[in-house]
Structure formats: structure tokens, C-alpha cells
JSON list of C-alpha atoms in Angstrom, two decimals:
[
{"chain": "M", "resi": 1, "resn": "GLY", "atom": "CA", "xyz": [71.39, 90.99, 101.08]},
{"chain": "M", "resi": 2, "resn": "THR", "atom": "CA", "xyz": [74.56, 89.15, 101.46]},
{"chain": "M", "resi": 3, "resn": "THR", "atom": "CA", "xyz": [75.30, 87.25, 104.68]},
{"chain": "M", "resi": 4, "resn": "ALA", "atom": "CA", "xyz": [78.61, 87.87, 106.33]},
{"chain": "M", "resi": 5, "resn": "PRO", "atom": "CA", "xyz": [81.08, 85.04, 105.99]},
{"chain": "M", "resi": 6, "resn": "ALA", "atom": "CA", "xyz": [81.17, 82.66, 109.04]},
{"chain": "M", "resi": 7, "resn": "PRO", "atom": "CA", "xyz": [84.30, 80.92, 110.08]},
{"chain": "M", "resi": 8, "resn": "ARG", "atom": "CA", "xyz": [84.75, 77.54, 108.77]},
{"chain": "M", "resi": 9, "resn": "PRO", "atom": "CA", "xyz": [86.58, 74.61, 110.74]},
{"chain": "M", "resi": 10, "resn": "VAL", "atom": "CA", "xyz": [90.22, 74.05, 109.57]},
{"chain": "M", "resi": 11, "resn": "ARG", "atom": "CA", "xyz": [91.75, 70.60, 109.85]},
{"chain": "M", "resi": 12, "resn": "LEU", "atom": "CA", "xyz": [95.17, 70.56, 111.25]},
{"chain": "M", "resi": 13, "resn": "ALA", "atom": "CA", "xyz": [95.66, 66.77, 111.69]},
{"chain": "M", "resi": 14, "resn": "THR", "atom": "CA", "xyz": [94.27, 63.42, 110.83]},
{"chain": "M", "resi": 15, "resn": "GLY", "atom": "CA", "xyz": [94.05, 60.11, 112.77]},
{"chain": "M", "resi": 16, "resn": "ILE", "atom": "CA", "xyz": [92.11, 57.02, 113.53]},
{"chain": "M", "resi": 17, "resn": "GLU", "atom": "CA", "xyz": [92.59, 56.21, 117.29]},
{"chain": "M", "resi": 18, "resn": "GLY", "atom": "CA", "xyz": [89.90, 58.27, 118.80]},
{"chain": "M", "resi": 19, "resn": "GLU", "atom": "CA", "xyz": [87.09, 60.59, 117.94]},
{"chain": "M", "resi": 20, "resn": "ALA", "atom": "CA", "xyz": [87.74, 64.07, 116.18]},
{"chain": "M", "resi": 21, "resn": "LEU", "atom": "CA", "xyz": [88.68, 67.00, 118.34]},
{"chain": "M", "resi": 22, "resn": "LEU", "atom": "CA", "xyz": [87.06, 70.46, 117.53]},
{"chain": "M", "resi": 23, "resn": "CYS", "atom": "CA", "xyz": [89.30, 73.06, 119.08]},
{"chain": "M", "resi": 24, "resn": "LEU", "atom": "CA", "xyz": [88.17, 76.75, 119.95]},
{"chain": "M", "resi": 25, "resn": "PRO", "atom": "CA", "xyz": [90.90, 79.31, 120.29]},
{"chain": "M", "resi": 26, "resn": "SER", "atom": "CA", "xyz": [90.97, 81.90, 123.13]},
{"chain": "M", "resi": 27, "resn": "LEU", "atom": "CA", "xyz": [88.75, 84.94, 122.51]},
{"chain": "M", "resi": 28, "resn": "VAL", "atom": "CA", "xyz": [91.76, 87.33, 123.32]},
{"chain": "M", "resi": 29, "resn": "ALA", "atom": "CA", "xyz": [93.58, 88.40, 120.23]},
{"chain": "M", "resi": 30, "resn": "PRO", "atom": "CA", "xyz": [95.86, 87.36, 118.51]},
{"chain": "M", "resi": 31, "resn": "VAL", "atom": "CA", "xyz": [93.31, 84.65, 117.47]},
{"chain": "M", "resi": 32, "resn": "THR", "atom": "CA", "xyz": [94.24, 82.11, 114.73]},
{"chain": "M", "resi": 33, "resn": "ALA", "atom": "CA", "xyz": [93.59, 78.58, 113.97]},
{"chain": "M", "resi": 34, "resn": "TYR", "atom": "CA", "xyz": [97.15, 78.02, 114.33]},
{"chain": "M", "resi": 35, "resn": "GLN", "atom": "CA", "xyz": [97.09, 78.56, 118.01]},
{"chain": "M", "resi": 36, "resn": "TYR", "atom": "CA", "xyz": [96.53, 74.81, 118.11]},
{"chain": "M", "resi": 37, "resn": "SER", "atom": "CA", "xyz": [99.30, 73.86, 115.44]},
{"chain": "M", "resi": 38, "resn": "ARG", "atom": "CA", "xyz": [101.62, 72.25, 117.94]},
{"chain": "M", "resi": 39, "resn": "PHE", "atom": "CA", "xyz": [98.89, 70.46, 119.97]},
{"chain": "M", "resi": 40, "resn": "ALA", "atom": "CA", "xyz": [97.46, 69.10, 116.61]},
{"chain": "M", "resi": 41, "resn": "ALA", "atom": "CA", "xyz": [100.98, 68.07, 115.38]},
{"chain": "M", "resi": 42, "resn": "ALA", "atom": "CA", "xyz": [101.30, 66.03, 118.60]},
{"chain": "M", "resi": 43, "resn": "LEU", "atom": "CA", "xyz": [97.91, 64.14, 117.72]},
{"chain": "M", "resi": 44, "resn": "HIS", "atom": "CA", "xyz": [98.69, 63.63, 114.01]},
{"chain": "M", "resi": 45, "resn": "GLY", "atom": "CA", "xyz": [97.93, 59.97, 113.29]},
{"chain": "M", "resi": 46, "resn": "SER", "atom": "CA", "xyz": [95.96, 59.61, 116.46]},
{"chain": "M", "resi": 47, "resn": "ARG", "atom": "CA", "xyz": [93.01, 61.92, 115.91]},
{"chain": "M", "resi": 48, "resn": "ASP", "atom": "CA", "xyz": [91.46, 64.50, 113.38]},
{"chain": "M", "resi": 49, "resn": "VAL", "atom": "CA", "xyz": [91.94, 67.84, 114.90]},
{"chain": "M", "resi": 50, "resn": "TRP", "atom": "CA", "xyz": [89.78, 70.57, 113.66]},
{"chain": "M", "resi": 51, "resn": "VAL", "atom": "CA", "xyz": [90.04, 74.41, 114.88]},
{"chain": "M", "resi": 52, "resn": "LEU", "atom": "CA", "xyz": [87.10, 76.92, 114.70]},
{"chain": "M", "resi": 53, "resn": "PRO", "atom": "CA", "xyz": [87.64, 80.44, 115.92]},
{"chain": "M", "resi": 54, "resn": "ALA", "atom": "CA", "xyz": [84.64, 82.48, 117.12]},
{"chain": "M", "resi": 55, "resn": "PRO", "atom": "CA", "xyz": [82.84, 84.62, 114.37]},
{"chain": "M", "resi": 56, "resn": "GLY", "atom": "CA", "xyz": [84.17, 88.07, 114.01]},
{"chain": "M", "resi": 57, "resn": "TYR", "atom": "CA", "xyz": [87.83, 87.80, 114.35]},
{"chain": "M", "resi": 58, "resn": "ALA", "atom": "CA", "xyz": [88.58, 87.59, 110.57]},
{"chain": "M", "resi": 59, "resn": "ALA", "atom": "CA", "xyz": [88.10, 90.49, 108.06]},
{"chain": "M", "resi": 60, "resn": "GLY", "atom": "CA", "xyz": [84.51, 90.85, 106.99]},
{"chain": "M", "resi": 61, "resn": "GLU", "atom": "CA", "xyz": [82.92, 88.64, 109.51]},
{"chain": "M", "resi": 62, "resn": "ALA", "atom": "CA", "xyz": [79.85, 90.01, 111.35]},
{"chain": "M", "resi": 63, "resn": "LEU", "atom": "CA", "xyz": [80.14, 90.32, 115.17]},
{"chain": "M", "resi": 64, "resn": "PRO", "atom": "CA", "xyz": [77.33, 88.32, 116.90]},
{"chain": "M", "resi": 65, "resn": "ASP", "atom": "CA", "xyz": [74.99, 90.01, 119.23]},
{"chain": "M", "resi": 66, "resn": "SER", "atom": "CA", "xyz": [75.25, 87.35, 121.87]},
{"chain": "M", "resi": 67, "resn": "PRO", "atom": "CA", "xyz": [77.50, 84.51, 122.84]},
{"chain": "M", "resi": 68, "resn": "GLU", "atom": "CA", "xyz": [74.61, 82.10, 122.05]},
{"chain": "M", "resi": 69, "resn": "ALA", "atom": "CA", "xyz": [74.35, 83.54, 118.55]},
{"chain": "M", "resi": 70, "resn": "ALA", "atom": "CA", "xyz": [78.05, 83.00, 118.06]},
{"chain": "M", "resi": 71, "resn": "ALA", "atom": "CA", "xyz": [77.54, 79.33, 119.20]},
{"chain": "M", "resi": 72, "resn": "ALA", "atom": "CA", "xyz": [74.63, 78.81, 116.77]},
{"chain": "M", "resi": 73, "resn": "ARG", "atom": "CA", "xyz": [76.80, 80.10, 113.92]},
{"chain": "M", "resi": 74, "resn": "GLN", "atom": "CA", "xyz": [79.58, 77.82, 115.04]},
{"chain": "M", "resi": 75, "resn": "ALA", "atom": "CA", "xyz": [77.28, 74.74, 115.28]},
{"chain": "M", "resi": 76, "resn": "GLU", "atom": "CA", "xyz": [76.12, 75.30, 111.67]},
{"chain": "M", "resi": 77, "resn": "ALA", "atom": "CA", "xyz": [79.80, 75.31, 110.49]},
{"chain": "M", "resi": 78, "resn": "VAL", "atom": "CA", "xyz": [80.61, 72.18, 112.59]},
{"chain": "M", "resi": 79, "resn": "LEU", "atom": "CA", "xyz": [77.72, 70.34, 111.26]},
{"chain": "M", "resi": 80, "resn": "ALA", "atom": "CA", "xyz": [78.32, 71.21, 107.66]},
{"chain": "M", "resi": 81, "resn": "ALA", "atom": "CA", "xyz": [82.02, 70.19, 107.91]},
{"chain": "M", "resi": 82, "resn": "ILE", "atom": "CA", "xyz": [81.90, 67.26, 110.25]},
{"chain": "M", "resi": 83, "resn": "GLY", "atom": "CA", "xyz": [78.29, 66.02, 110.28]},
{"chain": "M", "resi": 84, "resn": "ASP", "atom": "CA", "xyz": [77.19, 64.23, 113.31]},
{"chain": "M", "resi": 85, "resn": "LYS", "atom": "CA", "xyz": [80.32, 62.04, 113.68]},
{"chain": "M", "resi": 86, "resn": "PRO", "atom": "CA", "xyz": [81.58, 61.66, 117.25]},
{"chain": "M", "resi": 87, "resn": "LEU", "atom": "CA", "xyz": [83.29, 64.92, 118.37]},
{"chain": "M", "resi": 88, "resn": "THR", "atom": "CA", "xyz": [84.97, 66.14, 121.58]},
{"chain": "M", "resi": 89, "resn": "LEU", "atom": "CA", "xyz": [85.11, 69.94, 121.91]},
{"chain": "M", "resi": 90, "resn": "VAL", "atom": "CA", "xyz": [88.30, 71.72, 123.36]},
{"chain": "M", "resi": 91, "resn": "GLY", "atom": "CA", "xyz": [88.46, 75.32, 124.46]},
{"chain": "M", "resi": 92, "resn": "TYR", "atom": "CA", "xyz": [91.58, 77.09, 125.29]},
{"chain": "M", "resi": 93, "resn": "SER", "atom": "CA", "xyz": [91.40, 79.86, 128.00]},
{"chain": "M", "resi": 94, "resn": "SER", "atom": "CA", "xyz": [88.35, 82.09, 127.27]},
{"chain": "M", "resi": 95, "resn": "GLY", "atom": "CA", "xyz": [87.60, 79.91, 124.33]},
{"chain": "M", "resi": 96, "resn": "GLY", "atom": "CA", "xyz": [86.38, 77.38, 126.94]},
{"chain": "M", "resi": 97, "resn": "TRP", "atom": "CA", "xyz": [83.40, 79.80, 127.61]},
{"chain": "M", "resi": 98, "resn": "GLN", "atom": "CA", "xyz": [82.42, 79.53, 123.80]},
{"chain": "M", "resi": 99, "resn": "ALA", "atom": "CA", "xyz": [83.01, 75.79, 123.82]},
{"chain": "M", "resi": 100, "resn": "HIS", "atom": "CA", "xyz": [80.60, 75.30, 126.81]},
{"chain": "M", "resi": 101, "resn": "LEU", "atom": "CA", "xyz": [77.93, 77.17, 124.80]},
{"chain": "M", "resi": 102, "resn": "LEU", "atom": "CA", "xyz": [78.57, 75.39, 121.64]},
{"chain": "M", "resi": 103, "resn": "ALA", "atom": "CA", "xyz": [78.31, 71.88, 123.47]},
{"chain": "M", "resi": 104, "resn": "ALA", "atom": "CA", "xyz": [74.57, 72.92, 124.40]},
{"chain": "M", "resi": 105, "resn": "VAL", "atom": "CA", "xyz": [73.72, 73.93, 120.86]},
{"chain": "M", "resi": 106, "resn": "LEU", "atom": "CA", "xyz": [75.15, 70.75, 119.25]},
{"chain": "M", "resi": 107, "resn": "ALA", "atom": "CA", "xyz": [73.19, 68.73, 121.87]},
{"chain": "M", "resi": 108, "resn": "GLU", "atom": "CA", "xyz": [70.09, 70.53, 120.94]},
{"chain": "M", "resi": 109, "resn": "ALA", "atom": "CA", "xyz": [70.80, 69.69, 117.26]},
{"chain": "M", "resi": 110, "resn": "GLY", "atom": "CA", "xyz": [71.04, 65.96, 117.98]},
{"chain": "M", "resi": 111, "resn": "ALA", "atom": "CA", "xyz": [74.90, 65.86, 117.89]},
{"chain": "M", "resi": 112, "resn": "PRO", "atom": "CA", "xyz": [75.99, 66.19, 121.55]},
{"chain": "M", "resi": 113, "resn": "PRO", "atom": "CA", "xyz": [79.73, 66.10, 122.05]},
{"chain": "M", "resi": 114, "resn": "ARG", "atom": "CA", "xyz": [81.22, 63.12, 123.63]},
{"chain": "M", "resi": 115, "resn": "ALA", "atom": "CA", "xyz": [83.26, 65.33, 126.12]},
{"chain": "M", "resi": 116, "resn": "LEU", "atom": "CA", "xyz": [84.31, 68.80, 126.74]},
{"chain": "M", "resi": 117, "resn": "VAL", "atom": "CA", "xyz": [88.06, 69.70, 127.56]},
{"chain": "M", "resi": 118, "resn": "LEU", "atom": "CA", "xyz": [88.77, 73.08, 128.97]},
{"chain": "M", "resi": 119, "resn": "LEU", "atom": "CA", "xyz": [92.47, 74.16, 128.75]},
{"chain": "M", "resi": 120, "resn": "ASP", "atom": "CA", "xyz": [92.95, 76.49, 131.76]},
{"chain": "M", "resi": 121, "resn": "SER", "atom": "CA", "xyz": [89.80, 78.34, 131.20]},
{"chain": "M", "resi": 122, "resn": "PRO", "atom": "CA", "xyz": [89.42, 81.11, 133.75]},
{"chain": "M", "resi": 123, "resn": "GLU", "atom": "CA", "xyz": [86.11, 82.17, 135.39]},
{"chain": "M", "resi": 124, "resn": "THR", "atom": "CA", "xyz": [84.87, 85.77, 134.07]},
{"chain": "M", "resi": 125, "resn": "PRO", "atom": "CA", "xyz": [86.06, 88.44, 136.64]},
{"chain": "M", "resi": 126, "resn": "ASP", "atom": "CA", "xyz": [83.10, 90.45, 138.23]},
{"chain": "M", "resi": 127, "resn": "GLU", "atom": "CA", "xyz": [83.71, 93.48, 136.21]},
{"chain": "M", "resi": 128, "resn": "ASN", "atom": "CA", "xyz": [85.52, 95.21, 133.38]},
{"chain": "M", "resi": 129, "resn": "LEU", "atom": "CA", "xyz": [86.16, 91.98, 131.33]},
{"chain": "M", "resi": 130, "resn": "ALA", "atom": "CA", "xyz": [86.53, 93.79, 128.11]},
{"chain": "M", "resi": 131, "resn": "LEU", "atom": "CA", "xyz": [89.18, 96.06, 129.39]},
{"chain": "M", "resi": 132, "resn": "ALA", "atom": "CA", "xyz": [91.08, 93.07, 130.99]},
{"chain": "M", "resi": 133, "resn": "MET", "atom": "CA", "xyz": [90.71, 91.14, 127.64]},
{"chain": "M", "resi": 134, "resn": "VAL", "atom": "CA", "xyz": [92.17, 94.04, 125.57]},
{"chain": "M", "resi": 135, "resn": "ALA", "atom": "CA", "xyz": [94.91, 94.59, 128.24]},
{"chain": "M", "resi": 136, "resn": "THR", "atom": "CA", "xyz": [95.96, 90.93, 128.06]},
{"chain": "M", "resi": 137, "resn": "SER", "atom": "CA", "xyz": [95.79, 91.16, 124.22]},
{"chain": "M", "resi": 138, "resn": "CYS", "atom": "CA", "xyz": [98.30, 94.00, 124.14]},
{"chain": "M", "resi": 139, "resn": "ARG", "atom": "CA", "xyz": [100.62, 92.12, 126.30]},
{"chain": "M", "resi": 140, "resn": "LEU", "atom": "CA", "xyz": [100.31, 89.02, 124.01]},
{"chain": "M", "resi": 141, "resn": "ILE", "atom": "CA", "xyz": [100.97, 91.27, 121.09]},
{"chain": "M", "resi": 142, "resn": "ARG", "atom": "CA", "xyz": [103.99, 92.61, 122.51]},
{"chain": "M", "resi": 143, "resn": "ASP", "atom": "CA", "xyz": [105.30, 89.19, 123.55]},
{"chain": "M", "resi": 144, "resn": "PHE", "atom": "CA", "xyz": [104.59, 87.43, 120.34]},
{"chain": "M", "resi": 145, "resn": "PRO", "atom": "CA", "xyz": [105.31, 90.25, 117.53]},
{"chain": "M", "resi": 146, "resn": "ASP", "atom": "CA", "xyz": [105.59, 87.58, 114.78]},
{"chain": "M", "resi": 147, "resn": "VAL", "atom": "CA", "xyz": [101.76, 86.63, 115.17]},
{"chain": "M", "resi": 148, "resn": "PRO", "atom": "CA", "xyz": [99.55, 88.77, 112.77]},
{"chain": "M", "resi": 149, "resn": "VAL", "atom": "CA", "xyz": [96.89, 90.89, 114.49]},
{"chain": "M", "resi": 150, "resn": "ASP", "atom": "CA", "xyz": [94.74, 93.71, 113.12]},
{"chain": "M", "resi": 151, "resn": "ALA", "atom": "CA", "xyz": [92.26, 96.34, 114.27]},
{"chain": "M", "resi": 152, "resn": "ASP", "atom": "CA", "xyz": [89.30, 93.76, 113.44]},
{"chain": "M", "resi": 153, "resn": "GLN", "atom": "CA", "xyz": [90.85, 91.35, 116.09]},
{"chain": "M", "resi": 154, "resn": "LEU", "atom": "CA", "xyz": [91.06, 93.93, 118.76]},
{"chain": "M", "resi": 155, "resn": "THR", "atom": "CA", "xyz": [87.53, 95.15, 118.16]},
{"chain": "M", "resi": 156, "resn": "ALA", "atom": "CA", "xyz": [86.27, 91.57, 118.43]},
{"chain": "M", "resi": 157, "resn": "THR", "atom": "CA", "xyz": [88.23, 90.97, 121.72]},
{"chain": "M", "resi": 158, "resn": "ALA", "atom": "CA", "xyz": [86.59, 93.98, 123.24]},
{"chain": "M", "resi": 159, "resn": "HIS", "atom": "CA", "xyz": [83.18, 93.04, 121.72]},
{"chain": "M", "resi": 160, "resn": "TYR", "atom": "CA", "xyz": [83.36, 89.57, 123.26]},
{"chain": "M", "resi": 161, "resn": "GLY", "atom": "CA", "xyz": [84.46, 90.89, 126.53]},
{"chain": "M", "resi": 162, "resn": "ARG", "atom": "CA", "xyz": [81.31, 93.00, 126.77]},
{"chain": "M", "resi": 163, "resn": "LEU", "atom": "CA", "xyz": [79.19, 90.00, 125.79]},
{"chain": "M", "resi": 164, "resn": "PHE", "atom": "CA", "xyz": [80.77, 87.70, 128.31]},
{"chain": "M", "resi": 165, "resn": "ASP", "atom": "CA", "xyz": [80.78, 90.45, 131.18]},
{"chain": "M", "resi": 166, "resn": "GLY", "atom": "CA", "xyz": [79.37, 88.76, 134.20]},
{"chain": "M", "resi": 167, "resn": "TRP", "atom": "CA", "xyz": [78.75, 85.51, 132.39]},
{"chain": "M", "resi": 168, "resn": "ARG", "atom": "CA", "xyz": [78.87, 82.39, 134.35]},
{"chain": "M", "resi": 169, "resn": "PRO", "atom": "CA", "xyz": [78.44, 78.81, 132.71]},
{"chain": "M", "resi": 170, "resn": "ALA", "atom": "CA", "xyz": [74.94, 77.25, 133.35]},
{"chain": "M", "resi": 171, "resn": "PRO", "atom": "CA", "xyz": [74.61, 73.72, 134.06]},
{"chain": "M", "resi": 172, "resn": "ALA", "atom": "CA", "xyz": [72.95, 71.77, 131.26]},
{"chain": "M", "resi": 173, "resn": "ALA", "atom": "CA", "xyz": [70.59, 68.69, 131.52]},
{"chain": "M", "resi": 174, "resn": "GLU", "atom": "CA", "xyz": [72.68, 66.58, 129.43]},
{"chain": "M", "resi": 175, "resn": "ALA", "atom": "CA", "xyz": [76.20, 68.16, 130.06]},
{"chain": "M", "resi": 176, "resn": "PRO", "atom": "CA", "xyz": [79.16, 66.30, 128.47]},
{"chain": "M", "resi": 177, "resn": "ARG", "atom": "CA", "xyz": [81.73, 64.86, 130.59]},
{"chain": "M", "resi": 178, "resn": "THR", "atom": "CA", "xyz": [84.25, 67.66, 131.28]},
{"chain": "M", "resi": 179, "resn": "LEU", "atom": "CA", "xyz": [87.96, 67.78, 131.69]},
{"chain": "M", "resi": 180, "resn": "PHE", "atom": "CA", "xyz": [89.77, 70.76, 133.07]},
{"chain": "M", "resi": 181, "resn": "VAL", "atom": "CA", "xyz": [93.38, 70.85, 132.25]},
{"chain": "M", "resi": 182, "resn": "ALA", "atom": "CA", "xyz": [95.30, 73.09, 134.48]},
{"chain": "M", "resi": 183, "resn": "ALA", "atom": "CA", "xyz": [98.71, 74.52, 133.84]},
{"chain": "M", "resi": 184, "resn": "ALA", "atom": "CA", "xyz": [101.11, 73.72, 136.79]},
{"chain": "M", "resi": 185, "resn": "GLU", "atom": "CA", "xyz": [102.74, 77.25, 136.72]},
{"chain": "M", "resi": 186, "resn": "HIS", "atom": "CA", "xyz": [100.55, 80.13, 137.46]},
{"chain": "M", "resi": 187, "resn": "ASP", "atom": "CA", "xyz": [101.06, 83.54, 135.51]},
{"chain": "M", "resi": 188, "resn": "PRO", "atom": "CA", "xyz": [98.62, 86.06, 137.12]},
{"chain": "M", "resi": 189, "resn": "ALA", "atom": "CA", "xyz": [99.62, 88.78, 134.61]},
{"chain": "M", "resi": 190, "resn": "LEU", "atom": "CA", "xyz": [98.04, 86.85, 131.63]},
{"chain": "M", "resi": 191, "resn": "LEU", "atom": "CA", "xyz": [94.74, 85.68, 133.32]},
{"chain": "M", "resi": 192, "resn": "LEU", "atom": "CA", "xyz": [91.67, 87.75, 133.49]},
{"chain": "M", "resi": 193, "resn": "GLY", "atom": "CA", "xyz": [90.59, 86.70, 137.05]},
{"chain": "M", "resi": 194, "resn": "ALA", "atom": "CA", "xyz": [92.78, 87.07, 140.16]},
{"chain": "M", "resi": 195, "resn": "GLY", "atom": "CA", "xyz": [93.18, 83.55, 141.03]},
{"chain": "M", "resi": 196, "resn": "ARG", "atom": "CA", "xyz": [94.20, 80.36, 139.31]},
{"chain": "M", "resi": 197, "resn": "PRO", "atom": "CA", "xyz": [91.80, 79.27, 136.65]},
{"chain": "M", "resi": 198, "resn": "SER", "atom": "CA", "xyz": [89.00, 77.03, 137.88]},
{"chain": "M", "resi": 199, "resn": "TRP", "atom": "CA", "xyz": [85.67, 75.71, 136.53]},
{"chain": "M", "resi": 200, "resn": "PRO", "atom": "CA", "xyz": [82.54, 76.15, 138.68]},
{"chain": "M", "resi": 201, "resn": "LEU", "atom": "CA", "xyz": [80.61, 73.09, 137.20]},
{"chain": "M", "resi": 202, "resn": "SER", "atom": "CA", "xyz": [81.19, 69.40, 137.53]},
{"chain": "M", "resi": 203, "resn": "HIS", "atom": "CA", "xyz": [84.45, 68.10, 136.02]},
{"chain": "M", "resi": 204, "resn": "GLU", "atom": "CA", "xyz": [87.49, 66.02, 136.42]},
{"chain": "M", "resi": 205, "resn": "ALA", "atom": "CA", "xyz": [90.92, 67.59, 136.46]},
{"chain": "M", "resi": 206, "resn": "VAL", "atom": "CA", "xyz": [94.46, 66.93, 135.41]},
{"chain": "M", "resi": 207, "resn": "GLU", "atom": "CA", "xyz": [97.41, 69.03, 135.88]},
{"chain": "M", "resi": 208, "resn": "VAL", "atom": "CA", "xyz": [100.06, 69.35, 133.14]},
{"chain": "M", "resi": 209, "resn": "PRO", "atom": "CA", "xyz": [103.64, 71.03, 132.85]},
{"chain": "M", "resi": 210, "resn": "GLY", "atom": "CA", "xyz": [103.88, 74.68, 131.77]},
{"chain": "M", "resi": 211, "resn": "THR", "atom": "CA", "xyz": [102.19, 78.08, 132.20]},
{"chain": "M", "resi": 212, "resn": "HIS", "atom": "CA", "xyz": [98.87, 79.48, 130.77]},
{"chain": "M", "resi": 213, "resn": "VAL", "atom": "CA", "xyz": [100.73, 80.40, 127.44]},
{"chain": "M", "resi": 214, "resn": "SER", "atom": "CA", "xyz": [103.07, 77.44, 127.21]},
{"chain": "M", "resi": 215, "resn": "LEU", "atom": "CA", "xyz": [100.12, 74.94, 127.36]},
{"chain": "M", "resi": 216, "resn": "LEU", "atom": "CA", "xyz": [99.75, 75.32, 123.52]},
{"chain": "M", "resi": 217, "resn": "ASP", "atom": "CA", "xyz": [103.23, 76.50, 122.70]},
{"chain": "M", "resi": 218, "resn": "GLY", "atom": "CA", "xyz": [106.42, 74.86, 124.28]},
{"chain": "M", "resi": 219, "resn": "ASP", "atom": "CA", "xyz": [104.39, 72.29, 126.37]},
{"chain": "M", "resi": 220, "resn": "ALA", "atom": "CA", "xyz": [101.77, 71.47, 123.74]},
{"chain": "M", "resi": 221, "resn": "ASP", "atom": "CA", "xyz": [102.96, 67.86, 123.39]},
{"chain": "M", "resi": 222, "resn": "THR", "atom": "CA", "xyz": [102.35, 66.94, 127.01]},
{"chain": "M", "resi": 223, "resn": "THR", "atom": "CA", "xyz": [99.09, 68.85, 126.90]},
{"chain": "M", "resi": 224, "resn": "ALA", "atom": "CA", "xyz": [97.96, 66.99, 123.83]},
{"chain": "M", "resi": 225, "resn": "ARG", "atom": "CA", "xyz": [99.05, 63.58, 125.40]},
{"chain": "M", "resi": 226, "resn": "ALA", "atom": "CA", "xyz": [97.17, 64.20, 128.53]},
{"chain": "M", "resi": 227, "resn": "VAL", "atom": "CA", "xyz": [93.94, 65.08, 126.64]},
{"chain": "M", "resi": 228, "resn": "HIS", "atom": "CA", "xyz": [94.28, 62.01, 124.33]},
{"chain": "M", "resi": 229, "resn": "THR", "atom": "CA", "xyz": [94.97, 59.68, 127.13]},
{"chain": "M", "resi": 230, "resn": "TRP", "atom": "CA", "xyz": [92.08, 60.91, 129.40]},
{"chain": "M", "resi": 231, "resn": "LEU", "atom": "CA", "xyz": [89.62, 60.52, 126.27]},
{"chain": "M", "resi": 232, "resn": "LEU", "atom": "CA", "xyz": [90.76, 56.91, 125.45]},
{"chain": "M", "resi": 233, "resn": "GLU", "atom": "CA", "xyz": [90.50, 55.88, 129.11]},
{"chain": "M", "resi": 234, "resn": "ARG", "atom": "CA", "xyz": [86.79, 57.17, 129.09]}
]
């Protein structure tokens, strides 16, 4: 039988100052590679910036039966597009959960990422994650009416909410150095947990201007510069 198409990384910027970044969008619809367009534009000339959504958000893509299965499909796509060249993973919001899993799969494949960058990634709430994700999705669709979203995307949002319900990131033997980028302004209405986003595993942290949404929107330049500088200093 035919296999469902898998997402492929899209390159949004090219550059030579540091290793490539592979960016994972949020798992909350609307999900598009262009969530990172302003972030990538700020790094054009400095780094290659690739974006890879989780499988299941585009028409015709099969939904995975576990977060680990999604990470395995993403790893295949990364290795096919980029090979084992040095790479740092960047995950925005709930996309950070998927980036954490992808880092482990790439390490097992012999291509461990140099670092993991989490952009305001919240911990999963104790219950009703799918409901919280769909509610957040509806608010974003209302606030950003120009961004295309369809029923497949809402189905995928609810599906990943069920997959990650109760999930916590497990420490890895060879975990990449991790940077947590926190938005200075807290917007509880757009977050899945009650408190400010935080990451339970070992990490360094930097605070950048803006809200959870503006990190990759109006404040994308300062977010990108903070990530670029931290990576160069390491």
C-alpha cells in the first residue's frame, strides 16, 4: 500500500556563521512552517534555518500513534534533508515537547543535535490537555484570521493533545545542552498550564522581550538574536 506523505523540512534562511537550526512549530493550530518566517529572516546570512512541522497537520498526512513515532518520522526527514551536519533543534511552545523527543531519536541515529532551544515551552497540565490545546487554537484562529487553518489541523491539535496528556520530558543519558527562552510578559490566557512556562530538566535560561505570541511575531528579531548569541558563546 502507499505510505502517507511525511512532512519535509522547509529552508527559510541560509547563513555561514553557525550550525543550522531545525525549528519545530507549536502543536496548536494554526501550524505552518511560516510561524518561523520572521525569526528566520533575522538570521538570514548567519545560519541555515529549517522548519519541520509535526506529521499530521497537512492534508493527507497520517497522524502518529505516539509522540515517539512522530519523532521517528521527523528524524528520517531531517537525516534525508540535512544528513549528519551539525544541527541545533528549536521548539516553540508545545513544539518544544516534540523537539525534546526528536533530539533523543537523532542521538540514537548517531546525529545528536548540538543544542536544544525551547521557546517558552510550557509543562503539560495535569489533565484535559486536548481540550486546553483546542481552546487555545480557537483563540489564535480568532486573533489571527489571515492564517489558514482547516479541519485537519484542529483534528491534529486534539490528537497530539491526547498523545501528550500527562507527558513529562524524561532525562536522557546524552542530553543536549538546553536553552530555555522565556517571554518577559506573561499571558496566561494563551498558555496550557496555569503558571509561567518552565522546563523541569537541566537548562540555562534567558529572558527576551514580548509575550508568548510575540516571541516569533513582533519580537522575533530579539528572540533570534538571543538564540544566535547564546549558541555562538557555547
